[in-house]
mmCIF file of C-alpha atoms in Angstrom:
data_model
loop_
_atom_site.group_PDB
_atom_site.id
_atom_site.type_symbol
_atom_site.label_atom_id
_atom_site.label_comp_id
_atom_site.label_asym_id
_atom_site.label_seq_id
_atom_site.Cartn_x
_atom_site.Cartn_y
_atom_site.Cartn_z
ATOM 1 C CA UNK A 194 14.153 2.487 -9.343
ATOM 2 C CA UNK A 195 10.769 4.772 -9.151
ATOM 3 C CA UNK A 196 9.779 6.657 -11.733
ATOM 4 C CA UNK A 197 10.003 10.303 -10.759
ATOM 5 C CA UNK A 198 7.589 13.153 -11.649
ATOM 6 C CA UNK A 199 8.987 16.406 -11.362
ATOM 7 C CA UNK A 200 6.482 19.653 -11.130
ATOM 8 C CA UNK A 201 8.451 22.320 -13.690
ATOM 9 C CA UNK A 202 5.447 24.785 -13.326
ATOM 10 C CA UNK A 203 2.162 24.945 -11.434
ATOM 11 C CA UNK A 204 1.370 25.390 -8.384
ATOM 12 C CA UNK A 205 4.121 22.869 -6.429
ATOM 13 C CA UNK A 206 7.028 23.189 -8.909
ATOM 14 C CA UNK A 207 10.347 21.725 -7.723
ATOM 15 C CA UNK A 208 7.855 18.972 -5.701
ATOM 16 C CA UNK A 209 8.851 15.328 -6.555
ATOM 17 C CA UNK A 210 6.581 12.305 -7.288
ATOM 18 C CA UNK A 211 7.919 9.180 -7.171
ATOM 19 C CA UNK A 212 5.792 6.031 -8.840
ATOM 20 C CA UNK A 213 7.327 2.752 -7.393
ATOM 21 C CA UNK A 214 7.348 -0.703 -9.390
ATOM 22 C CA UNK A 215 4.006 -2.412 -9.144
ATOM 23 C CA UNK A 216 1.832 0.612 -8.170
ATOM 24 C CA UNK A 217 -0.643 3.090 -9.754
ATOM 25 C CA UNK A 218 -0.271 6.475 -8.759
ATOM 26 C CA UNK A 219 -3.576 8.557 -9.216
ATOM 27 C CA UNK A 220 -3.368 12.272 -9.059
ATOM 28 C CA UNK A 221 -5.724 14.868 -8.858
ATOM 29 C CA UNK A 222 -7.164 17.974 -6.553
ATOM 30 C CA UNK A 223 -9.474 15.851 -3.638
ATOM 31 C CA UNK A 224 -8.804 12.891 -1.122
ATOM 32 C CA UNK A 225 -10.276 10.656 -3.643
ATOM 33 C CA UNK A 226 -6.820 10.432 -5.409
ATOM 34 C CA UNK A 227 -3.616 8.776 -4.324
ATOM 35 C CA UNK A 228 -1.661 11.638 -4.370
ATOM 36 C CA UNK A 229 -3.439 14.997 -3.695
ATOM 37 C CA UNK A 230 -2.576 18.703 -5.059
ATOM 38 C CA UNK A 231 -5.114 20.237 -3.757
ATOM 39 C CA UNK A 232 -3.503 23.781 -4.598
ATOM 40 C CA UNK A 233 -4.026 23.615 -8.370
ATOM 41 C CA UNK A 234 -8.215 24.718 -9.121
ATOM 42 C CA UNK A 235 -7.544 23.612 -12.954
ATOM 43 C CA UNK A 236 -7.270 19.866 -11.895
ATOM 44 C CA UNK A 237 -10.115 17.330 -11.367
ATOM 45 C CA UNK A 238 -10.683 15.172 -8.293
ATOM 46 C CA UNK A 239 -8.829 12.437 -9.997
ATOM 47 C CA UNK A 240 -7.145 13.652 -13.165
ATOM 48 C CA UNK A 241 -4.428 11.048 -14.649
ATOM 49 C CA UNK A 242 -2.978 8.015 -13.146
ATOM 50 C CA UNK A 243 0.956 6.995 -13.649
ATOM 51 C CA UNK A 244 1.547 3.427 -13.823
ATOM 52 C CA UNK A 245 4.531 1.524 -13.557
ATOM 53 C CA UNK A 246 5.041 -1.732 -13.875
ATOM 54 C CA UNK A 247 9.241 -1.477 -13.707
ATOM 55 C CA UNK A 248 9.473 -1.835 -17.206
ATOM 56 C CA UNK A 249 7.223 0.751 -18.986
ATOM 57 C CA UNK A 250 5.390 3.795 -16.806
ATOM 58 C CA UNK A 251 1.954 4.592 -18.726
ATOM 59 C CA UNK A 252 -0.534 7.794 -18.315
ATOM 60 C CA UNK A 253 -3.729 7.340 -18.239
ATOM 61 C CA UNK A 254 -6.487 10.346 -18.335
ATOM 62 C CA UNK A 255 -9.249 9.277 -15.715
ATOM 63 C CA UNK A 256 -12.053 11.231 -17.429
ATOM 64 C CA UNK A 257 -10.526 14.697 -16.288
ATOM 65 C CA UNK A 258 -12.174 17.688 -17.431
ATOM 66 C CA UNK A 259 -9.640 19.895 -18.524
ATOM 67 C CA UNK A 260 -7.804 16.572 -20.562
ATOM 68 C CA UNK A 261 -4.694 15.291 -19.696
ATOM 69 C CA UNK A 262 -1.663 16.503 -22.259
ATOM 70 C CA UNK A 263 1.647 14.187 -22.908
ATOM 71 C CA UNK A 264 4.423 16.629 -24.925
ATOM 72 C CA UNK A 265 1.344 19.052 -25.640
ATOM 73 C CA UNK A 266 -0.912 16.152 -27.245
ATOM 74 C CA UNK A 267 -3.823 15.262 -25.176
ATOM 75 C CA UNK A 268 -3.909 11.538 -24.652
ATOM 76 C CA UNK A 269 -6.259 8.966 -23.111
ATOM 77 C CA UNK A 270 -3.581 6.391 -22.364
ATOM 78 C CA UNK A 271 -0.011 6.110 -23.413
ATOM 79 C CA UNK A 272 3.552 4.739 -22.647
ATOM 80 C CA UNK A 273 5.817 7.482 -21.594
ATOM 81 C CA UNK A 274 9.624 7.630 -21.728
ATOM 82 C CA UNK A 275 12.269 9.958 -19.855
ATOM 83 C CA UNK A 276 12.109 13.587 -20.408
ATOM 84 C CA UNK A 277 8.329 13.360 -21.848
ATOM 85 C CA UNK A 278 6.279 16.076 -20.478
ATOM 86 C CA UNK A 279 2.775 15.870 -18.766
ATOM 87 C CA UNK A 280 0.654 19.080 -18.578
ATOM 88 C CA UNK A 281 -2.402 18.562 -16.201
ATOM 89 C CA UNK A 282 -4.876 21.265 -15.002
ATOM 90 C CA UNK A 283 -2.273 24.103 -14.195
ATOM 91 C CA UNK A 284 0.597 21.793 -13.535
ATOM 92 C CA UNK A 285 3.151 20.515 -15.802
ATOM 93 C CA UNK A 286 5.206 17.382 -15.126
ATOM 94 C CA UNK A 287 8.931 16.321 -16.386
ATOM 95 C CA UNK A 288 9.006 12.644 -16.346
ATOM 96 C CA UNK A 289 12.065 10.779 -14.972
ATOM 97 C CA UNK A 290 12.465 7.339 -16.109
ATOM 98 C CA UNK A 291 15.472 5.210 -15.741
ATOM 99 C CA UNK A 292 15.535 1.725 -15.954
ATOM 100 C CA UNK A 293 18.688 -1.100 -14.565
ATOM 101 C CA UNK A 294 19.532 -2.869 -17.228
ATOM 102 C CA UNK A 295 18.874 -6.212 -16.472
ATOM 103 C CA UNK A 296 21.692 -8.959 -15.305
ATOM 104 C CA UNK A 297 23.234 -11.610 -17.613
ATOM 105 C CA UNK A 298 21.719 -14.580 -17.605
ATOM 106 C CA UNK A 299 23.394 -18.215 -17.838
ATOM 107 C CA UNK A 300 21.856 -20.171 -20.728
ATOM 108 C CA UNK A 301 20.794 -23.006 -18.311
ATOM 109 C CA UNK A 302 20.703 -21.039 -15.031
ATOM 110 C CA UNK A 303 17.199 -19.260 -13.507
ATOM 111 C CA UNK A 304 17.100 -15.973 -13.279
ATOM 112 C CA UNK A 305 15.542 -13.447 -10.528
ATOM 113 C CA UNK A 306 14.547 -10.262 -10.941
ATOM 114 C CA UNK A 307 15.384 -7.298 -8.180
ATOM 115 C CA UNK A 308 11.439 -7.795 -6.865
ATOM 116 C CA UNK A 309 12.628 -11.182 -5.939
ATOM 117 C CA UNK A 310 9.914 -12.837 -7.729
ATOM 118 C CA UNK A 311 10.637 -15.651 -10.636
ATOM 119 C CA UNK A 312 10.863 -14.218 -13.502
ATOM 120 C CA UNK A 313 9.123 -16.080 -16.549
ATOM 121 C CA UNK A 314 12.194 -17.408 -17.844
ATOM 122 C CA UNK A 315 12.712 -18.730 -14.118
ATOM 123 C CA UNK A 316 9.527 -20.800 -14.634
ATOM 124 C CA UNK A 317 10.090 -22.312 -17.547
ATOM 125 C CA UNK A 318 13.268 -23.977 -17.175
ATOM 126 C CA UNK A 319 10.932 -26.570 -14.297
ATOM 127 C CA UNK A 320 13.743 -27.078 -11.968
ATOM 128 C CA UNK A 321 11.105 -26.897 -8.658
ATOM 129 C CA UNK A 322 14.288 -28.056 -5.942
ATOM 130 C CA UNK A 323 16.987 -25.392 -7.883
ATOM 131 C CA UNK A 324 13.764 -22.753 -8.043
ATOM 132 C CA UNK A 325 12.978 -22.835 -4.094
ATOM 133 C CA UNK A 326 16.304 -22.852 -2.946
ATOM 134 C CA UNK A 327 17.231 -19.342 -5.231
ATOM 135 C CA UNK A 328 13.277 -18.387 -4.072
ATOM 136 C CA UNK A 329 14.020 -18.565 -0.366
ATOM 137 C CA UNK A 330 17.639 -16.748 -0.857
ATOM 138 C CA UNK A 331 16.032 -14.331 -2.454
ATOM 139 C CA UNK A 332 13.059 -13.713 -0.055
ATOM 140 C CA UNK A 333 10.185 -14.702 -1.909
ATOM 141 C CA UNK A 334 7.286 -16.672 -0.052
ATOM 142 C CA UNK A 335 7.297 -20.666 -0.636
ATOM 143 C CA UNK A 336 3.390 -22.119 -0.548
ATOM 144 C CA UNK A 337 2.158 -18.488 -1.273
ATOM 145 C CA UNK A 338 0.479 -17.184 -4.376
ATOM 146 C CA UNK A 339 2.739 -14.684 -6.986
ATOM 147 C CA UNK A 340 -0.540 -12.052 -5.596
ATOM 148 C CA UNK A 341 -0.134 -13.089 -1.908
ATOM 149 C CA UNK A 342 3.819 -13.185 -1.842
ATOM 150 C CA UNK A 343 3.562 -9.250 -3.670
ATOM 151 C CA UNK A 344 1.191 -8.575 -0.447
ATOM 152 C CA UNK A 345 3.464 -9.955 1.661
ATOM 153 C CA UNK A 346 6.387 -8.060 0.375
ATOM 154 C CA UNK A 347 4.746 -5.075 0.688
ATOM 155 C CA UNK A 348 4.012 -5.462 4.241
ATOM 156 C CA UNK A 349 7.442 -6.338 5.595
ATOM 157 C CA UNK A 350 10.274 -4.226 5.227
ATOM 158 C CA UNK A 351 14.263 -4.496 6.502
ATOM 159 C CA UNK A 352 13.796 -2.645 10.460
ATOM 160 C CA UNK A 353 10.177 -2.324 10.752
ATOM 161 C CA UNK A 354 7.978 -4.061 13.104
ATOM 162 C CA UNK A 355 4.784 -5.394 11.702
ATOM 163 C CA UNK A 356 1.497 -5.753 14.042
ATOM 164 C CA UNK A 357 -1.875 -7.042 12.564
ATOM 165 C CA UNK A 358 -4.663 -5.064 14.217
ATOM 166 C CA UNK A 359 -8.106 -7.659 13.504
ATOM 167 C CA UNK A 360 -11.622 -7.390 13.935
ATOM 168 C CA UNK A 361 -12.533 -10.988 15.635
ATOM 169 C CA UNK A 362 -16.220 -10.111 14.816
ATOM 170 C CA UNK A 363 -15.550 -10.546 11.171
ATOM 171 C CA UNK A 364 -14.558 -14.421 11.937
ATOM 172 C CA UNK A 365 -15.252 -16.446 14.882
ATOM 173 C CA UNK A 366 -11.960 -18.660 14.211
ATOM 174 C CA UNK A 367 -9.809 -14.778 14.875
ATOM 175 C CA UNK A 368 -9.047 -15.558 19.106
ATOM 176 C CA UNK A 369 -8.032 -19.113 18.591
ATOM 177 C CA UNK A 370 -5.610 -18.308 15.518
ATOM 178 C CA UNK A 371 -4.533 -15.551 17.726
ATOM 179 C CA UNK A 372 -4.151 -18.334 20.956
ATOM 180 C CA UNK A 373 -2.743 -21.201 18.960
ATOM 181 C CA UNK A 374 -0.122 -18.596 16.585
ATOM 182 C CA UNK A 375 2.032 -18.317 19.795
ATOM 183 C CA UNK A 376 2.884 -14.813 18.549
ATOM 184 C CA UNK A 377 2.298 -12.156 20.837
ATOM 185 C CA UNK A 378 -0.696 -10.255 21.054
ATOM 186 C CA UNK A 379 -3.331 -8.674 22.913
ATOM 187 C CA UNK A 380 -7.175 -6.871 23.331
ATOM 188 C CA UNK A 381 -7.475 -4.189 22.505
ATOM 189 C CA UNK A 382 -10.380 -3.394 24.734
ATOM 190 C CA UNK A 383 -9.978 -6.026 27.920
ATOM 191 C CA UNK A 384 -13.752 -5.982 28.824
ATOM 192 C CA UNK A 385 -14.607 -8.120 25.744
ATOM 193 C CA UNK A 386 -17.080 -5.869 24.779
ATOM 194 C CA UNK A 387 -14.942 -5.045 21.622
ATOM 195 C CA UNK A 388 -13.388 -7.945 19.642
ATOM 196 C CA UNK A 389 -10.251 -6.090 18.004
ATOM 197 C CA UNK A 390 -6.398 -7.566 18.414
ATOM 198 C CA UNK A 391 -3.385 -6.295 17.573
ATOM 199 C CA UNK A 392 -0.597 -9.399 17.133
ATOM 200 C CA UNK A 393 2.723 -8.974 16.233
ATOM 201 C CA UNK A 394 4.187 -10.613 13.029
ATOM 202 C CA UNK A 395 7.560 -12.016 12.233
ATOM 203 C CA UNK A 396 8.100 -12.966 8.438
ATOM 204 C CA UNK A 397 8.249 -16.827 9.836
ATOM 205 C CA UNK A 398 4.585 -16.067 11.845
ATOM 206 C CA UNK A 399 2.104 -19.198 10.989
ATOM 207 C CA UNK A 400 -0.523 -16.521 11.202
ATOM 208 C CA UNK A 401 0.195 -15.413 7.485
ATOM 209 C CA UNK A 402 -1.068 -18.216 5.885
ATOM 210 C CA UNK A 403 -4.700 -18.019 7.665
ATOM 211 C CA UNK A 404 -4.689 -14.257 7.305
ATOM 212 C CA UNK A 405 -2.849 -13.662 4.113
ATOM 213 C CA UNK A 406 -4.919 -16.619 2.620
ATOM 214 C CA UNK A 407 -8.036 -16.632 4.344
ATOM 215 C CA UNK A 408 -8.283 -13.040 5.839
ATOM 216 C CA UNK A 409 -7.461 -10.651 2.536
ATOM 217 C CA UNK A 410 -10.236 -9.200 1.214
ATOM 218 C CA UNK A 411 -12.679 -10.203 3.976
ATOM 219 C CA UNK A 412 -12.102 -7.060 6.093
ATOM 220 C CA UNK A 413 -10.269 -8.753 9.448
ATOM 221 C CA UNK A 414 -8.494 -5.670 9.474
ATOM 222 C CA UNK A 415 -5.082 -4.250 8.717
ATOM 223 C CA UNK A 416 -1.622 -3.748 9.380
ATOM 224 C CA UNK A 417 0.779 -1.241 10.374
ATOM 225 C CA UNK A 418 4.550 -0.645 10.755
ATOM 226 C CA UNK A 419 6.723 1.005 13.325
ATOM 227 C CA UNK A 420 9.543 0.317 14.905
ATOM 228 C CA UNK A 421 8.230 -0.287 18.664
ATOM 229 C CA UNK A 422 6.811 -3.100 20.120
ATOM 230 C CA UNK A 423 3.594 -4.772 20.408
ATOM 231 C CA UNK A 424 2.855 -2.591 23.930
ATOM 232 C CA UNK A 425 3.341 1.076 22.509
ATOM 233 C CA UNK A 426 1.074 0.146 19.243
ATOM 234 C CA UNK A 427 -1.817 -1.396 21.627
ATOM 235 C CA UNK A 428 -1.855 2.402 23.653
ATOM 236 C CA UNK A 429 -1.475 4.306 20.456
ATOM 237 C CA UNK A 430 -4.731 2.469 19.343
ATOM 238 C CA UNK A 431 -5.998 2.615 22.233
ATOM 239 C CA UNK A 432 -7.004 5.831 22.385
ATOM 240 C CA UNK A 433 -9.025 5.518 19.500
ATOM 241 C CA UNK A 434 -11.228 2.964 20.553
ATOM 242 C CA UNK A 435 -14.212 5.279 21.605
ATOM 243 C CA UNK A 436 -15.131 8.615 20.041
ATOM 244 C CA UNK A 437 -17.692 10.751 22.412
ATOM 245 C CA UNK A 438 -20.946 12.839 20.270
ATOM 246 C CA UNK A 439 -21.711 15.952 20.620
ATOM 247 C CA UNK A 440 -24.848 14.386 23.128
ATOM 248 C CA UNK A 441 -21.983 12.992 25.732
ATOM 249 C CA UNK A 442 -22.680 9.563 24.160
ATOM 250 C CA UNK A 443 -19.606 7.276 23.846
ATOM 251 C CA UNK A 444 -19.616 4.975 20.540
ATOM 252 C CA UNK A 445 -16.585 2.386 19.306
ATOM 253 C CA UNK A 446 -14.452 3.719 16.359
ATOM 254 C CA UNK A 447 -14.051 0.814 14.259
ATOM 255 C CA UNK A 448 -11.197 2.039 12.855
ATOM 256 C CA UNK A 449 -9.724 -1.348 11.849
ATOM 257 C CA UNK A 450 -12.801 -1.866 9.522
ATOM 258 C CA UNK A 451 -10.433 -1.233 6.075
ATOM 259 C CA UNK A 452 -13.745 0.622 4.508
ATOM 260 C CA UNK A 453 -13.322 3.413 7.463
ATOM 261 C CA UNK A 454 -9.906 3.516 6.794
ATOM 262 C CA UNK A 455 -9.953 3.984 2.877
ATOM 263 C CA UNK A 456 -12.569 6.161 3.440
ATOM 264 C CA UNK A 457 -11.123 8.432 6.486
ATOM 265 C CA UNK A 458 -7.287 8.504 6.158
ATOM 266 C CA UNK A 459 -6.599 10.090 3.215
ATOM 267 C CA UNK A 460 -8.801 12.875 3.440
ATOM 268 C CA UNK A 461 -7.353 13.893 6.898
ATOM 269 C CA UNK A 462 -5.876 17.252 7.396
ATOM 270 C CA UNK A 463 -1.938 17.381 8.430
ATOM 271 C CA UNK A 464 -1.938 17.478 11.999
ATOM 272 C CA UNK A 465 -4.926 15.026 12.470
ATOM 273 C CA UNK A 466 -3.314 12.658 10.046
ATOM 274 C CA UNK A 467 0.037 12.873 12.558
ATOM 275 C CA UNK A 468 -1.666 12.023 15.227
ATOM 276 C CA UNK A 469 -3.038 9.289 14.054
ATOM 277 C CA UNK A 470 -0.716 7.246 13.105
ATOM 278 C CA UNK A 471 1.642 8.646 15.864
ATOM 279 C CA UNK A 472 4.601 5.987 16.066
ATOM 280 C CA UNK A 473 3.625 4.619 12.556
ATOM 281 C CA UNK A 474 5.564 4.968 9.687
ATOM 282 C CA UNK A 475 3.041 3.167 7.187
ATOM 283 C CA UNK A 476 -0.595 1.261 7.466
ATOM 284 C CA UNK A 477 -1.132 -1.179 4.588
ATOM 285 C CA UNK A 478 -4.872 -1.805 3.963
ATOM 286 C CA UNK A 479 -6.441 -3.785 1.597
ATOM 287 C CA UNK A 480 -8.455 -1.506 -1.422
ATOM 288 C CA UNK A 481 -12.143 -2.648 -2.655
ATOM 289 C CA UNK A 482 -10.567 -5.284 -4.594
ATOM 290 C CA UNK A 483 -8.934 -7.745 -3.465
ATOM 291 C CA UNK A 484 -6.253 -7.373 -5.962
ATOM 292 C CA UNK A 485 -5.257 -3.817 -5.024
ATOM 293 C CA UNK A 486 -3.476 -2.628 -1.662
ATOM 294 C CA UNK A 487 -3.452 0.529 -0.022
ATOM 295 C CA UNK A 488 -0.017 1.454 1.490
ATOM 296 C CA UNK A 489 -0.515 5.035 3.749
ATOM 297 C CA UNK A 490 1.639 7.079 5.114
ATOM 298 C CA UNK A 491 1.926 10.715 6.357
ATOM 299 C CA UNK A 492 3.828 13.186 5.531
ATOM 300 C CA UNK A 493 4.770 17.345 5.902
ATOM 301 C CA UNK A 494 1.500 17.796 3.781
ATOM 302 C CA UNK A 495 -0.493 15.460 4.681
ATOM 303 C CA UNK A 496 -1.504 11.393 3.777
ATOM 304 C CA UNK A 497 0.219 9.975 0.883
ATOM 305 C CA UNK A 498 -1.425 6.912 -0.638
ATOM 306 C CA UNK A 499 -0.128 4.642 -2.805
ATOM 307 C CA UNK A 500 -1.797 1.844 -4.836
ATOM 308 C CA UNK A 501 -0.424 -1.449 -4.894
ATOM 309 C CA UNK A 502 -0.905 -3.703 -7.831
ATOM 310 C CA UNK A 503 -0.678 -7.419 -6.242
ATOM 311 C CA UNK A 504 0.180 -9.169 -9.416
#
């Protein structure tokens, strides 16, 4: 379950915050944090950061100016537990934090835990046949790193469809994975002239390995859910491929480069950010580590952006 932060005063009391497993939440007043209230004047661009890892949620002050304030104590970092109070700039913060108690466990029987990973007791026991049989009942990803399977699970989700939309100018070998993959695909721009593809992934694609393995980090582009096909998604983006200057000249967007994204998206106003991702319900973009994820989505006031931790 998420950890919930619930406004009590300030300027969006009653608002919600929820902190999922396996993600740092950074809030503050400007784009430059994950979660933006940009009606509070007391807080800094990025003030605290909430961190969960499903077991213990910390706060963390980010070097705010105004100091962040845990049960009326200003702290740099510490663990929090339920009903501890953060005050930050002119908003103060009720934290919600229940945890499932965890399963018994057989003496001589591996365990999983609800992310569907192996847990550590799971490891040890070295039962490899016993471990990949519980591992694929359970949905994890066989040949794929504990970082790349957390990727992976973040990008597919029960009743969304998941396209790749890649820059083949970033790797030569992009058209022939694309040709060879026999998943469907297509140009985005049928001239040539602009080397993006959009390709639609199943959890079973043999594109994952080259682009969860090869492609991460490297900028080939990102991916987006929805819950249309491969044909809508190519004329949403579409209409993106060309922006027009003020001199009549018409330029590509790259807006598949994930350094435009992280840059552009979250500082969108509400309507702008609606139309742009139209029939998507998230884009998941790698951060400036390769470690870190970006999962975006839009919402009645505007981008929300969550940090994934792929650990």
């Amino acid at each position: 379950m998420p950890v919930i932060l619930e406004a009590t005063a300030g300027p969006v009391a009653g608002r919600k915050i929820e902190v999922h497993a396996g993600t740092i939440l950074r809030v503050g007043r400007t784009a430059k944090s994950d979660y933006i209230i940009g009606e509070d004047h007391y807080l800094s661009g990025q003030h605290f950061a909430a961190e969960y890892d499903g077991i213990q949620c910390r706060i963390r002050d980010l070097g705010s100016s105004n100091g962040t304030f845990v049960n009326g104590d200003r702290v740099t970092e510490i663990a929090v537990r339920d009903g501890d109070s953060i005050t930050a700039g002119g908003s103060t913060f009720l934290i919600r934090l229940t945890i499932a108690p965890d399963p018994p466990v057989a003496q001589d029987e591996p365990s999983l835990e609800t992310t569907a990973n192996y847990t550590r007791r799971s490891i040890r026991i070295g039962q490899p046949a016993a471990l990949a049989a519980v591992a694929a009942e359970a949905g994890a990803w066989p040949g794929f790193s504990a970082s790349q399977s957390a990727l992976l699970q973040a990008i597919f989700r029960e009743g969304e469809t998941i396209c790749a939309v890649l820059d083949g100018s970033r790797d030569s070998r992009i058209p022939a994975f694309l040709d060879a993959s026999g998943d469907a695909h297509a140009a985005l721009e049928t001239s040539g002239q602009v080397p993006a593809y959009v390709v639609s992934l199943s959890r079973k694609s043999r594109l994952l390995d080259v682009l969860v393995k090869d492609g991460w980090g490297r900028g080939w582009g990102f991916y987006c859910a929805t819950r249309l096909g491969l044909e809508q998604v190519c004329v949403h983006w579409r209409d993106y491929l060309f922006l027009t200057t003020g001199g009549g000249m018409k330029i590509t967007f790259r807006f598949w480069d994930p350094r435009v994204l992280r840059a552009l998206v979250p500082s969108m106003p509400v309507l702008e950010a609606a139309n742009f991702f139209g029939p998507l319900s998230r884009i998941i973009v790698e951060g400036d580590k390769s470690e870190l994820a970006l999962d975006l989505s839009v919402g009645p006031h505007g981008v929300r952006q969550q940090t994934l931790m792929l650990i």
